[in-house]
Coordinates of C-alpha atoms and ligand atoms in Angstrom, one line a residue:
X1 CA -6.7 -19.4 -39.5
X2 CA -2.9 -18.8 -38.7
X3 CA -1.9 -17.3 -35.7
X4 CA 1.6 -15.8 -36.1
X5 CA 4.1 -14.3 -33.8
X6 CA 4.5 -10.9 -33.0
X7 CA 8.3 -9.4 -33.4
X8 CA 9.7 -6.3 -33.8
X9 CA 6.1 -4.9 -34.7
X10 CA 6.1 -7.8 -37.7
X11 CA 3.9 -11.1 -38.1
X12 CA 6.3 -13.9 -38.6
X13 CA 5.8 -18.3 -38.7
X14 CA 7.8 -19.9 -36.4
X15 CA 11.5 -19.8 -37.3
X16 CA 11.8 -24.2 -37.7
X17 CA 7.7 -23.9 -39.0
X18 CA 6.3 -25.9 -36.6
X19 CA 2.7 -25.7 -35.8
X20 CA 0.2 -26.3 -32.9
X21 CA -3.3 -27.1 -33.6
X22 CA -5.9 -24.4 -31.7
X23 CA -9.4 -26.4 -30.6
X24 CA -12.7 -24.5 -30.1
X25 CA -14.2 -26.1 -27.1
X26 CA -17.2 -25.6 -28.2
X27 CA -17.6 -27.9 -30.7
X28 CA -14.3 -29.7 -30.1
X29 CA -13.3 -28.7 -33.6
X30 CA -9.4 -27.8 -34.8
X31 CA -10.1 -24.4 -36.2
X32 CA -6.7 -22.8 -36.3
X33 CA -2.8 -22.8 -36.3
X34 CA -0.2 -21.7 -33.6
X35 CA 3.4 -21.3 -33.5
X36 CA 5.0 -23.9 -31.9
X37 CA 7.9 -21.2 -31.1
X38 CA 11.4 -22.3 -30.4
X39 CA 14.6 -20.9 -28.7
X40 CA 15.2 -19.4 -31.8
X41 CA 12.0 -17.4 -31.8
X42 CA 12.4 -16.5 -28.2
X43 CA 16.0 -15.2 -29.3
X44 CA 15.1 -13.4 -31.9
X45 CA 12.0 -11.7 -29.7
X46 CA 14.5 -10.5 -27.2
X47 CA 16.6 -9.3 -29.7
X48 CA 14.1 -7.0 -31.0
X49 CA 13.2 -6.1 -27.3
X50 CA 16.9 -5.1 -26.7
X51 CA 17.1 -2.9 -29.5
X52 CA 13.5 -1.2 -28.8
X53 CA 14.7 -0.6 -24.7
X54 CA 16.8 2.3 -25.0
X55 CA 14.2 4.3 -26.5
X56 CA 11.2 3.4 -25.3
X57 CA 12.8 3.5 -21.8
X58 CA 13.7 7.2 -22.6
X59 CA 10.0 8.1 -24.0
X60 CA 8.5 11.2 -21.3
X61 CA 5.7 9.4 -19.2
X62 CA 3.0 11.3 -21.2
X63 CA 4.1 9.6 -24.5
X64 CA 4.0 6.4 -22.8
X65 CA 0.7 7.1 -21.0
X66 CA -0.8 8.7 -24.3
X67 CA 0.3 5.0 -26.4
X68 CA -1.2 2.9 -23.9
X69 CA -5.1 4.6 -23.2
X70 CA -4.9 4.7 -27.2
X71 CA -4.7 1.0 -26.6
X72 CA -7.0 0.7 -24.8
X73 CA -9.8 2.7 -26.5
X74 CA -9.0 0.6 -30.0
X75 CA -9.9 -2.4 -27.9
X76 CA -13.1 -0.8 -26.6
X77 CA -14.0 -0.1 -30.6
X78 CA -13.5 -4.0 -31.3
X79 CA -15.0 -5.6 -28.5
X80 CA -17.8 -7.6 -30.0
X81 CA -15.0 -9.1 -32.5
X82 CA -12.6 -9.3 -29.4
X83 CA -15.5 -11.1 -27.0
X84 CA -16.7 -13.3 -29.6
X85 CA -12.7 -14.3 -30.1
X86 CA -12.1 -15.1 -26.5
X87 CA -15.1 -16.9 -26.6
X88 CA -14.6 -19.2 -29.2
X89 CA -11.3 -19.9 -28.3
X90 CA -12.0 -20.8 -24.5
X91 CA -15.5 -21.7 -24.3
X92 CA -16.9 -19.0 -22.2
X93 CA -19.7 -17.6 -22.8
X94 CA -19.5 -14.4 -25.5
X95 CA -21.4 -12.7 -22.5
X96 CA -19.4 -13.0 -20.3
X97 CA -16.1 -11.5 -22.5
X98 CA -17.9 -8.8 -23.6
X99 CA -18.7 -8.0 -20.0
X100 CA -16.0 -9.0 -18.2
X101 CA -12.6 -9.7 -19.9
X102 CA -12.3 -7.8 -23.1
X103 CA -13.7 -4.4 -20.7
X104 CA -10.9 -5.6 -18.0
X105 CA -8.2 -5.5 -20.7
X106 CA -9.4 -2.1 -21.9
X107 CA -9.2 -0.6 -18.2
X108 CA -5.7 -2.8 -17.7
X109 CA -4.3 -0.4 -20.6
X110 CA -6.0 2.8 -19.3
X111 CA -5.6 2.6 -15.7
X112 CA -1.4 1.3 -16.3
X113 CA -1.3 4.6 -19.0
X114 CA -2.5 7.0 -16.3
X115 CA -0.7 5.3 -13.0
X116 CA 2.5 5.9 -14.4
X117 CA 2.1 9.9 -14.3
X118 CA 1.4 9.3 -10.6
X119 CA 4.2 7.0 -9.8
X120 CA 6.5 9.2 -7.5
X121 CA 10.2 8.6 -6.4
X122 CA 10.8 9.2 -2.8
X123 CA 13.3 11.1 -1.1
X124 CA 14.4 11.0 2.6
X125 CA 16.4 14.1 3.8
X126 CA 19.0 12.7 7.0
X127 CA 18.7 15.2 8.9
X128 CA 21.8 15.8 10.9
X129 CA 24.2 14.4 8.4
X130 CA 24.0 17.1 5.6
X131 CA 22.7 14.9 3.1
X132 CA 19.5 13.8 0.9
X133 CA 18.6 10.9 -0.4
X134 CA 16.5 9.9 -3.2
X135 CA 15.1 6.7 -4.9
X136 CA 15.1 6.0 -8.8
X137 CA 12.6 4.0 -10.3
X138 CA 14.3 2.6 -12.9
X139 CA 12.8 0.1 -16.0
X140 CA 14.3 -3.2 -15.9
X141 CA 15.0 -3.9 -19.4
X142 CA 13.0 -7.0 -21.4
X143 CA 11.1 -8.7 -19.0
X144 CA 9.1 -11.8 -19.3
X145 CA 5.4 -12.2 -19.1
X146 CA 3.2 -15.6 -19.1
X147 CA -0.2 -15.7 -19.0
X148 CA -2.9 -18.6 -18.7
X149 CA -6.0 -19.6 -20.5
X150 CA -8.7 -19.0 -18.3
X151 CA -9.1 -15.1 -18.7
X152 CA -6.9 -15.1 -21.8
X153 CA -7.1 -11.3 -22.8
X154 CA -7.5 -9.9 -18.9
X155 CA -4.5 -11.2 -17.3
X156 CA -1.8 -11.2 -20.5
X157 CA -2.7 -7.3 -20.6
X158 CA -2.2 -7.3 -16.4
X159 CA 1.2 -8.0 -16.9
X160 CA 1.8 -6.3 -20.3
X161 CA 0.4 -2.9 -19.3
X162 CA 2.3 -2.5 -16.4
X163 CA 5.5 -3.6 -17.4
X164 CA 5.6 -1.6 -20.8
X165 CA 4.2 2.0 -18.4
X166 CA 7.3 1.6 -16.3
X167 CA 9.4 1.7 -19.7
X168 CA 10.5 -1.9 -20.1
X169 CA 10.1 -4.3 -23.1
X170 CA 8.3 -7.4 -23.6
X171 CA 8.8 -10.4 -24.3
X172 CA 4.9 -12.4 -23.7
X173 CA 4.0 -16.0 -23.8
X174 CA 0.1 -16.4 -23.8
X175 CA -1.5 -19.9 -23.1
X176 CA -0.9 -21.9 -26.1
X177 CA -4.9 -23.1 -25.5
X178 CA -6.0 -19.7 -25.9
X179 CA -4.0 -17.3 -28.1
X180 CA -5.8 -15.8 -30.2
X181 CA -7.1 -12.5 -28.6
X182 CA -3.2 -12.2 -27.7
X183 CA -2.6 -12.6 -31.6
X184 CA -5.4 -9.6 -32.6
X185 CA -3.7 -7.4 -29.9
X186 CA -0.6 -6.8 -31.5
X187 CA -2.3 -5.7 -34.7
X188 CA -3.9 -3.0 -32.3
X189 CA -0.5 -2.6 -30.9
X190 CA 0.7 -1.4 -34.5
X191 CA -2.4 0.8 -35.0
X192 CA -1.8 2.5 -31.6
X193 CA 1.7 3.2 -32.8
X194 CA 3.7 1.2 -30.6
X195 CA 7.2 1.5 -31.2
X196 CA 8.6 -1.9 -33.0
X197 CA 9.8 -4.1 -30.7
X198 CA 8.6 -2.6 -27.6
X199 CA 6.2 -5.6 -27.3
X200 CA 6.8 -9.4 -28.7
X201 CA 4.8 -12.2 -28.8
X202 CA 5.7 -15.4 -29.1
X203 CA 3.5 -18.4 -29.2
X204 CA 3.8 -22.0 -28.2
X205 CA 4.3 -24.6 -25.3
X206 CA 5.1 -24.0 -21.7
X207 CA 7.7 -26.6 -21.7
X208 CA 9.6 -25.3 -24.7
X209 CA 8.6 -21.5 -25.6
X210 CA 7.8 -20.6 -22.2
X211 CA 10.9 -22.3 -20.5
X212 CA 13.1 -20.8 -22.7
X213 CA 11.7 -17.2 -21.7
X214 CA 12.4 -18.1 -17.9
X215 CA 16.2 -19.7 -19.0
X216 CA 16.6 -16.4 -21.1
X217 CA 19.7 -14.8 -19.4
X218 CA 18.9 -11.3 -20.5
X219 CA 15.4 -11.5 -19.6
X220 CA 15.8 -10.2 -16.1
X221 CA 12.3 -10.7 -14.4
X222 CA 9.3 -12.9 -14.9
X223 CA 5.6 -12.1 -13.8
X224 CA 3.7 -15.2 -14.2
X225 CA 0.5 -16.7 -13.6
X226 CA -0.9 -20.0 -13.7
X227 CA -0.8 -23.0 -11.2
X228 CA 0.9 -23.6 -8.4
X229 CA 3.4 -26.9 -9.8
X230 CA 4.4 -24.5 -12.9
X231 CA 5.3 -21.8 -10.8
X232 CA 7.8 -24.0 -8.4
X233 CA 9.5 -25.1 -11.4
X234 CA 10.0 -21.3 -12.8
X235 CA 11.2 -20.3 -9.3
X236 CA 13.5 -23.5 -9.6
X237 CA 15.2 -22.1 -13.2
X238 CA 15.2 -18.7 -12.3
X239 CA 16.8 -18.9 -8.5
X240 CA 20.5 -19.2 -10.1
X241 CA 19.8 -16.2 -12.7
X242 CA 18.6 -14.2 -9.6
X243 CA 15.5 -13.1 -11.7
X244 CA 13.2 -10.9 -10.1
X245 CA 9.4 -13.0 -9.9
X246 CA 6.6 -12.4 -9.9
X247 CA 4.2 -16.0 -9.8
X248 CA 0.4 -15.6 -8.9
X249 CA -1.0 -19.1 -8.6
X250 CA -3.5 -21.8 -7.5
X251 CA -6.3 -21.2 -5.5
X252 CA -8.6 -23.5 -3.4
X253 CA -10.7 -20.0 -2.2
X254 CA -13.1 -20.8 0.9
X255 CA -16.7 -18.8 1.2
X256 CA -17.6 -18.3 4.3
X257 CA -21.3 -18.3 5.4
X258 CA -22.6 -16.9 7.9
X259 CA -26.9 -16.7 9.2
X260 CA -26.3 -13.2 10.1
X261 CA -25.9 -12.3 6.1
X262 CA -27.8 -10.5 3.7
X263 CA -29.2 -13.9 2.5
X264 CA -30.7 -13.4 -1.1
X265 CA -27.3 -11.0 -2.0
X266 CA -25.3 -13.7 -0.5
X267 CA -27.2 -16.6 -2.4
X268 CA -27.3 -14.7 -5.6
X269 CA -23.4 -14.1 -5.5
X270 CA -22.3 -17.7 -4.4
X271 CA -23.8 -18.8 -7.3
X272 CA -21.3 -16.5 -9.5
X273 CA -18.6 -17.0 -7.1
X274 CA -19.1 -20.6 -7.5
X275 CA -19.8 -21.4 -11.6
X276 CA -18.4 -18.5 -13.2
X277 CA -16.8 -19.0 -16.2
X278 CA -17.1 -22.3 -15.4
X279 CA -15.7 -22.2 -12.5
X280 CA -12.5 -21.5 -14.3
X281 CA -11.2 -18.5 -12.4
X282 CA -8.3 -18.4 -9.5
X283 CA -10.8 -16.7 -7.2
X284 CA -13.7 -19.0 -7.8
X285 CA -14.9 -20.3 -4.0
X286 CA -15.1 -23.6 -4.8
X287 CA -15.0 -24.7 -0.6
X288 CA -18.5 -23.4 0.6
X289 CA -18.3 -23.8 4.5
X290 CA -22.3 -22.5 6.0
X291 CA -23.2 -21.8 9.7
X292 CA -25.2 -25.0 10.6
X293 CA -28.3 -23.4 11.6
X294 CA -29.4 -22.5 8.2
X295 CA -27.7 -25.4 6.4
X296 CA -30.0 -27.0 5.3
X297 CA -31.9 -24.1 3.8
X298 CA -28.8 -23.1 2.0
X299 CA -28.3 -26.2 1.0
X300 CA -31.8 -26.3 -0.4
X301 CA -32.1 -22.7 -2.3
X302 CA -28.7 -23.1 -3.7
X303 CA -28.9 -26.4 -5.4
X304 CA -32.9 -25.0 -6.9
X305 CA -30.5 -21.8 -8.2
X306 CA -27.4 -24.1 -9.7
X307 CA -29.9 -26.4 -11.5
X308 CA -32.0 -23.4 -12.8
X309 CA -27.9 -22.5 -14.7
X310 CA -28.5 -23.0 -18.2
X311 CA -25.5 -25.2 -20.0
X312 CA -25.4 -24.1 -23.5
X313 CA -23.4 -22.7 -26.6
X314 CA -20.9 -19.8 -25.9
X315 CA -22.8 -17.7 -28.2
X316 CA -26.6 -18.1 -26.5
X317 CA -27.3 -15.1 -24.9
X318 CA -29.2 -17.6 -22.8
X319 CA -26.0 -19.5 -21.7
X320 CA -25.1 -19.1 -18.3
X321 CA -22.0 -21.8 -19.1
X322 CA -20.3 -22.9 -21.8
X323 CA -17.6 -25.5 -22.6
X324 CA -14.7 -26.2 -20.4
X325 CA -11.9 -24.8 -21.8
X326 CA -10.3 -28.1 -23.3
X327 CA -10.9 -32.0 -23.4
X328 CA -8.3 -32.7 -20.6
X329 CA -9.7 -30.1 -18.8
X330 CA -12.9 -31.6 -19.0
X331 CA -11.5 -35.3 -18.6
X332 CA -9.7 -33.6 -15.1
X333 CA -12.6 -31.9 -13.4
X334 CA -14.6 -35.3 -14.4
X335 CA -11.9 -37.5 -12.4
X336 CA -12.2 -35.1 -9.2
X337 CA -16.1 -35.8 -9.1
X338 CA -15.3 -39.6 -9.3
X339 CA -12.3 -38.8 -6.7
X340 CA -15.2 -37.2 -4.4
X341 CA -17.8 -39.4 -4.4
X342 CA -15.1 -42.5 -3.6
X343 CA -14.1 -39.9 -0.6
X344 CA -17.8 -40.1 0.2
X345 CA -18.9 -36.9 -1.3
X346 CA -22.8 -36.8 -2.1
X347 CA -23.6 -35.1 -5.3
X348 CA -26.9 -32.8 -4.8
X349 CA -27.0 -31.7 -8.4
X350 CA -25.1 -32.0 -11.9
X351 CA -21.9 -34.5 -12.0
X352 CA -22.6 -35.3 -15.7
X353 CA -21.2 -34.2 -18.9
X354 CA -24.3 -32.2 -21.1
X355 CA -24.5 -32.7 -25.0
X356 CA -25.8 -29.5 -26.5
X357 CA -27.9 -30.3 -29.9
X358 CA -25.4 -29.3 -32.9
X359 CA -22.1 -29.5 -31.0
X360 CA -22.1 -33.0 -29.5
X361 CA -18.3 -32.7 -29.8
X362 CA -17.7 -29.4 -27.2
X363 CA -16.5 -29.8 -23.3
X364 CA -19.9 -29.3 -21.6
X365 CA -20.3 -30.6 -18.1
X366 CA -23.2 -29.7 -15.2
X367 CA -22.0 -27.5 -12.6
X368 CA -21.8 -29.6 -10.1
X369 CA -22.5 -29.6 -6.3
X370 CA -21.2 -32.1 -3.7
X371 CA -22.0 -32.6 -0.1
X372 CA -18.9 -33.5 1.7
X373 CA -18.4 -34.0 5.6
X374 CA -14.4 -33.8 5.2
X375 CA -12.3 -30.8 4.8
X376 CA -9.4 -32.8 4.4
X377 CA -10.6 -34.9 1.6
X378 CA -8.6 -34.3 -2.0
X379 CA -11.6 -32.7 -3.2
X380 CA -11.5 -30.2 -0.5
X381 CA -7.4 -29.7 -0.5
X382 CA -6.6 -29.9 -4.6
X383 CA -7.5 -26.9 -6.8
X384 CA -10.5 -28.4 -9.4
X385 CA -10.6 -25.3 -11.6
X386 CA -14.0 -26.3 -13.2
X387 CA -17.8 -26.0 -12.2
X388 CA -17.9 -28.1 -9.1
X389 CA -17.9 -26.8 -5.3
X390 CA -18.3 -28.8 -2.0
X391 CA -20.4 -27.5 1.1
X392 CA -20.3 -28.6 4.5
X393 CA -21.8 -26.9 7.7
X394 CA -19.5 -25.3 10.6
X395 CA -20.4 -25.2 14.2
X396 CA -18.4 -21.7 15.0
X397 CA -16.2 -18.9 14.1
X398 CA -13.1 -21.4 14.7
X399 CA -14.3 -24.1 13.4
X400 CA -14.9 -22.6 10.3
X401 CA -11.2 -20.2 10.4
X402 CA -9.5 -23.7 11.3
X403 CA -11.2 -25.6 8.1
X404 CA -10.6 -22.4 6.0
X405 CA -7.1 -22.2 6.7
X406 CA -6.1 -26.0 6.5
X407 CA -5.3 -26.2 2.6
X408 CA -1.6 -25.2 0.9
X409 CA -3.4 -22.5 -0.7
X410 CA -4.1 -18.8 0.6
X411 CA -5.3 -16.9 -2.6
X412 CA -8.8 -15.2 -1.9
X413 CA -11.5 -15.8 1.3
X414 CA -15.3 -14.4 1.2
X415 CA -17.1 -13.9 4.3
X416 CA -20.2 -13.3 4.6
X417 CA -21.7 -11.8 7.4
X418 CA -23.4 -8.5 8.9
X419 CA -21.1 -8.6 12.3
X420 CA -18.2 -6.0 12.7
X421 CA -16.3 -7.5 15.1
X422 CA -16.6 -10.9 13.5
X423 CA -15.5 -9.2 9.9
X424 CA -12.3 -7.9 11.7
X425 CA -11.3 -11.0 13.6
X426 CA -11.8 -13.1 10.5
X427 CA -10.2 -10.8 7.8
X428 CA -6.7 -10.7 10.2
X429 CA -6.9 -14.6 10.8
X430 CA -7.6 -15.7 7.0
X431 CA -4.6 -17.2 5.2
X432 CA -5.3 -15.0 1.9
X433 CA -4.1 -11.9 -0.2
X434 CA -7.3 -11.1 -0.4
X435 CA -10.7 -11.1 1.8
X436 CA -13.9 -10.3 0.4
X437 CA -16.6 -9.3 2.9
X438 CA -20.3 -9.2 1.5
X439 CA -19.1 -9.5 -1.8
X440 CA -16.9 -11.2 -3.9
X441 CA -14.1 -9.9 -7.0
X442 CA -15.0 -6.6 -6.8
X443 CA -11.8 -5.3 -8.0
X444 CA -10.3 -1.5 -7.6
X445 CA -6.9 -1.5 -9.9
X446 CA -5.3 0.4 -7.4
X447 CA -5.4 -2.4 -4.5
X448 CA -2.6 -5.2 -4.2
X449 CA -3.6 -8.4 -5.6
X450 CA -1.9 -12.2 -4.6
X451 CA -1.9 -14.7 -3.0
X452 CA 0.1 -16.4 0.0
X453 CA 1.3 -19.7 0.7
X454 CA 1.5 -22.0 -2.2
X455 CA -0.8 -19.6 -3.8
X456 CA 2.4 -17.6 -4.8
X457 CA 4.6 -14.9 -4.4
X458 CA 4.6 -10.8 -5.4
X459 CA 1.7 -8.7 -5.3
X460 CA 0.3 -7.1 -8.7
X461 CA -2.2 -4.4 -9.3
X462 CA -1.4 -1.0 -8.9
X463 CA 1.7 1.0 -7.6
X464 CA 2.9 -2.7 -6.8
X465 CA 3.1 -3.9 -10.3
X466 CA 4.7 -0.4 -11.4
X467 CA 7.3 -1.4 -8.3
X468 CA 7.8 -5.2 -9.8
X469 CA 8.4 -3.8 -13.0
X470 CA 11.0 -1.2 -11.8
X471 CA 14.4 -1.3 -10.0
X472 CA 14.5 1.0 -6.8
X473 CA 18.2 2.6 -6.6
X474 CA 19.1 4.8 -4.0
X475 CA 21.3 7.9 -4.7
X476 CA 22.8 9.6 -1.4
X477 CA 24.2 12.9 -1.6
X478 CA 26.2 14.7 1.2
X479 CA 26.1 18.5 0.8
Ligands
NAD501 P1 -0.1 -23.5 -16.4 O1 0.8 -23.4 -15.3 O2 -0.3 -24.9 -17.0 O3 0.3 -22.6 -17.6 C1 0.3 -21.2 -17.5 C2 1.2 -20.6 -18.5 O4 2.6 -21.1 -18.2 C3 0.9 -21.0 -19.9 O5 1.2 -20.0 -20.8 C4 1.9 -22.2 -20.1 O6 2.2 -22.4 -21.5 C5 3.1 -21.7 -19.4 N1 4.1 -22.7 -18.9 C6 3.8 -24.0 -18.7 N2 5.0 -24.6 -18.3 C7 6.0 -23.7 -18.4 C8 7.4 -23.7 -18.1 N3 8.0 -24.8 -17.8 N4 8.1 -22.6 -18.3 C9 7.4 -21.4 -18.6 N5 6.1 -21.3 -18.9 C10 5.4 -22.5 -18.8 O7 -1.6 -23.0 -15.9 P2 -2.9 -23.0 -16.7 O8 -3.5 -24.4 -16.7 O9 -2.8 -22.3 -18.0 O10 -3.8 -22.1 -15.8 C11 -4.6 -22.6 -14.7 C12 -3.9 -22.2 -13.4 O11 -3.6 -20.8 -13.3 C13 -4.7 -22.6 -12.2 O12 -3.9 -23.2 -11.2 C14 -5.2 -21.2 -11.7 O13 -5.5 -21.1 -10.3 C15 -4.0 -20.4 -12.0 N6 -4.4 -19.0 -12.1 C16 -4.0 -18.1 -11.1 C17 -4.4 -16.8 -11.1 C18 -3.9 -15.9 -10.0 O14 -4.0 -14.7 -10.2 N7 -3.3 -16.3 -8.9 C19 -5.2 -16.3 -12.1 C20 -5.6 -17.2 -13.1 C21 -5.2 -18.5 -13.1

C-alpha cells in the first residue's frame, strides 16, 4: 500500500521518489509506503494553497460551514474502515478508534463548520470622541499544521478544521508513524467537494518535511503538537519569521487523590486515565499522588484492576491494550522502567514486554505500576508516554499542590475529591491549562485547551482556535 501526497486536490509520489517504510505495530510488519516529502513537495503544496486562498477566503461562512459538516458525516459513514485504519497503523485497539478518535474527528469537522457562523467581530463605540471602532477577523493565508502519532486522526483534524472554517489554507504534516487515516481523509476531502488546494498534505519526516513547513516564509503561522524538545526548536526557526504559534506539548499530568472521593468512580477512571491507549495520550495521569490514609487500599484495588487489563491484538474486542505505537517507542518506555527501579522505584505489577500468540513480532508491553517515594526522581519529572504510572502517598493539601507542581510541565491536573473549598483552592493553585475535578478528559469543544509551562504555548478549542487562525485588525472611524 502507497500512501501519496495530497496537492491541489490530486494524489502525487514524492517529487525526488523517495519512500518511508510504514510498520504496523502489531505485528511489527512493514505493510506500506510513505512519502519521504522534500522542500520541493512542501513548495509545490504551498503553491497550490496560494492559489486556492483568494477564493476560498472569499466563500460566505455557510458554504464553508456546509463543506466542512459534509466532512464530517462522510467520516461518520466510514468509520469501521477509518477505526480499523488508525488501529492498524498505531496499535490501539480498533475499540478504542471507533469510539474515541475517528467520532472526535467527525465532531472536530462539525463543531469548526458550525462555530464559524457564531464567530462575531466586535465593536467598541468611544463615546465622547465621535467615533466607532470595529475589529476584523481576517484569514491568515496558508498556514501550517503538524500533528503527532498518538491520536493520529483526532488532533490533525483539531488543527485542520479550525484553520480551514476561518478561511485559510493548508498546508498539513501528519506523523510520518501514523499517516494513513490522514492519507484516506483527503479522498473524503474530494468527495465533500473541497475546493483544490484549499487543503494539502504532505507526508514525511519532521526533520526534513516538517522543518521545511516551519522555514516556509509564506507560511505565516504554525499550530503544532507533539513534545516539548520539538516544539523549542519550531519556536527557535520561527521567532525571526515572526510566525504566529501555536505549540501544544508534553505532559507529566498529576492525579490527585483524595479519601473524601467517590472511590469506585475514582478507581474505575484512574485506571483509564492511567493505561489508555497505552498510556499514549498528552493527558494520561501518569503521577498518581493518594491521601495516606487510604494508601494502601488504593494501592491494593488498583494494582487487582491493572492486572485484570487484558494485553492483546488491536482487533480483540477483548483487548483492553494493544501495541505501543513503534519499536523505539517500546525500547523507550522499557528504559524508563529500568531508569525507575535503579531510582528505587518498586514495581507492584507488569514491567515486562507480553508476546501475543500469532504476532510475536508487535510492541506489547504490561502496563506497568511502580511504587516510588521520590517526586523528584526522572521517572516522576520526564514525560514516559507509554503504560506505566508511579504512586506515592501525601500527607496534606500542600504537600500534595507542592509535589504536583514541581515538574517543567503544566498540561492537565485531576483532583479527586468531594470538598468545595478544597476543589477551589486546588484548581487556582495547579500549574495546568486544564483541571479536571471528579473526572478526567471530559471534553466540551467550546472550552480552551493547553497547557502552561514547558507544556506549551496558545490555547486551542473553540472561539480560541478560530482567534489563532485569524488576524484581529482594528478599523477606527471618526464621524
Ligand atoms: P514529535 O515532536 O516527535 O513529532 C510531532 C510532529 O512533529 C510529527 O509530525 C513530526 O514529524 C513533526 N516534527 C518533528 N520534528 C520536526 C521539526 N524539526 N520541524 C517540524 N516538524 C517536526 O512528537 P511525537 O513523538 O509524534 O508525539 C508525542 C508527543 O506529543 C508527546 O510529548 C506528547 O505529550 C505530545 N502531545 C501533546 C498533546 C497536547 O495537546 N499537548 C497532544 C498529543 C501529544
Amino acid at each position: 500500500m502507497k500512501i501519496q501526497n495530497y496537492i491541489n486536490g490530486n494524489f502525487e509520489n514524492p517529487i525526488e521518489n523517495n519512500w518511508l517504510d510504514n510498520y504496523n505495530p502489531s505485528n511489527g510488519e512493514v505493510y506500506g509506503l510513505i512519502p519521504n516529502s522534500s522542500k520541493e513537495d512542501v513548495e509545490k503544496a504551498y503553491e497550490s494553497a496560494k492559489s486556492a486562498f483568494l477564493e476560498w477566503s472569499k466563500t460566505t461562512l455557510e458554504e464553508r460551514s456546509r463543506i466542512l459538516i459534509k466532512i464530517s458525516e462522510l467520516l461518520e459513514d466510514n468509520l469501521q474502515s477509518f477505526a480499523e485504519a488508525e488501529s492498524k497503523d498505531n496499535g490501539k485497539p480498533v475499540s478504542l478508534a471507533k469510539t474515541v478518535d475517528i467520532p472526535r474527528a467527525a465532531s472536530n469537522f462539525r463543531f469548526f463548520g458550525n462555530a464559524i457562523t457564531q464567530f462575531a467581530s466586535e465593536s467598541h463605540e468611544s463615546v465622547g470622541q465621535n467615533a466607532i471602532n470595529y475589529t476584523l477577523r481576517q484569514p491568515i493565508g496558508v498556514v501550517g499544521c503538524i500533528s503527532p502519532w498518538n491520536l493520529p486522526l483526532y488532533l490533525f483534524t483539531w488543527k485542520i478544521a479550525p484553520a480551514l472554517a476561518a478561511g485559510n489554507c493548508v498546508v498539513a504534516k501528519p506523523s510520518e508513524i501514523t499517516p494513513m487515516t490522514a492519507y484516506l481523509l483527503s479522498e473524503i476531502c474530494n468527495k465533500a467537494a473541497l475546493p483544490k488546494g484549499v487543503l494539502n498534505i504532505v507526508h514525511g519526516l519532521g526533520k526534513s518535511t516538517g522543518q521545511a513547513i516551519v522555514e516556509h516564509p509564506e507560511i505565516k503561522a504554525i499550530s503544532f503538537t507533539g513534545g516539548t524538545a520539538t516544539g523549542a526548536h519550531i519556536a527557535k526557526v520561527a521567532a525571526p519569521m515572526f510566525k504566529k504559534l501555536s505549540l501544544e506539548l508534553g505532559g507529566k499530568n498529576p492525579n490527585i487523590i483524595f479519601a473524601d472521593c467517590g472511590y469506585d468512580e475514582m478507581l474505575h477512571t484512574t485506571v483509564r486515565s492511567s493505561f489508555a491507549n497505552q498510556g499514549q495520550i498528552c493527558l494520561c495521569g501518569s503521577r498518581i499522588f493518594v491521601e495516606a490514609s487510604m494508601y494502601e487500599k488504593f494501592k491494593k484495588d488498583f494494582v487487582q484492576k491493572v492486572q485484570a487489563l487484558k494485553v492483546g491484538h488491536p482487533s480483540d474486542e477483548n483487548t483492553n491494550i494493544g501495541a505501543l505505537v513503534s519499536k523505539s517507542h517500546l525500547e523507550k518506555v522499557m528504559d524508563y522502567i529500568e531508569i525507575g527501579k535503579n531510582e528505587g522505584g518498586k514495581i507492584l505489577c507488569g514491567g515486562n514486554k507480553v508476546t501475543v500468540k500469532g504476532f510475536e513480532n508487535g510492541y506489547y508491553l504490561e502496563p506497568t505500576v511502580m511504587e516510588i517515594r521520590s517526586d523528584e526522581c526522572r521517572v516522576n519529572q520526564e514525560e514516559i508516554f507509554g503504560p506505566v504510572v508511579t504512586i506515592m502517598p501525601f500527607n496534606s493539601e500542600d504537600e500534595a499542590l507542592q509535589m504536583a507542581n514541581k515538574v517543567k510541565y503544566g498540561l492537565s491536573a485531576t483532583l479527586w475529591t468531594n470538598d468545595l473549598k478544597r476543589t477551589m483552592r486546588m484548581s487556582n493553585q495547579l500549574q495546568a491549562g486544564i483541571v479536571w475535578v471528579n473526572t478526567w478528559m471530559m471534553r466540551d469543544l467550546r472550552t480552551p485547551f493547553g497547557g502552561v509551562k514547558a507544556s506549551g504555548v496558545g490555547r486551542e478549542g473553540g472561539f480560541e482556535a478560530l482567534r489563532f487562525f485569524t488576524e484581529a485588525k482594528n478599523v477606527c472611524i471618526k464621524y
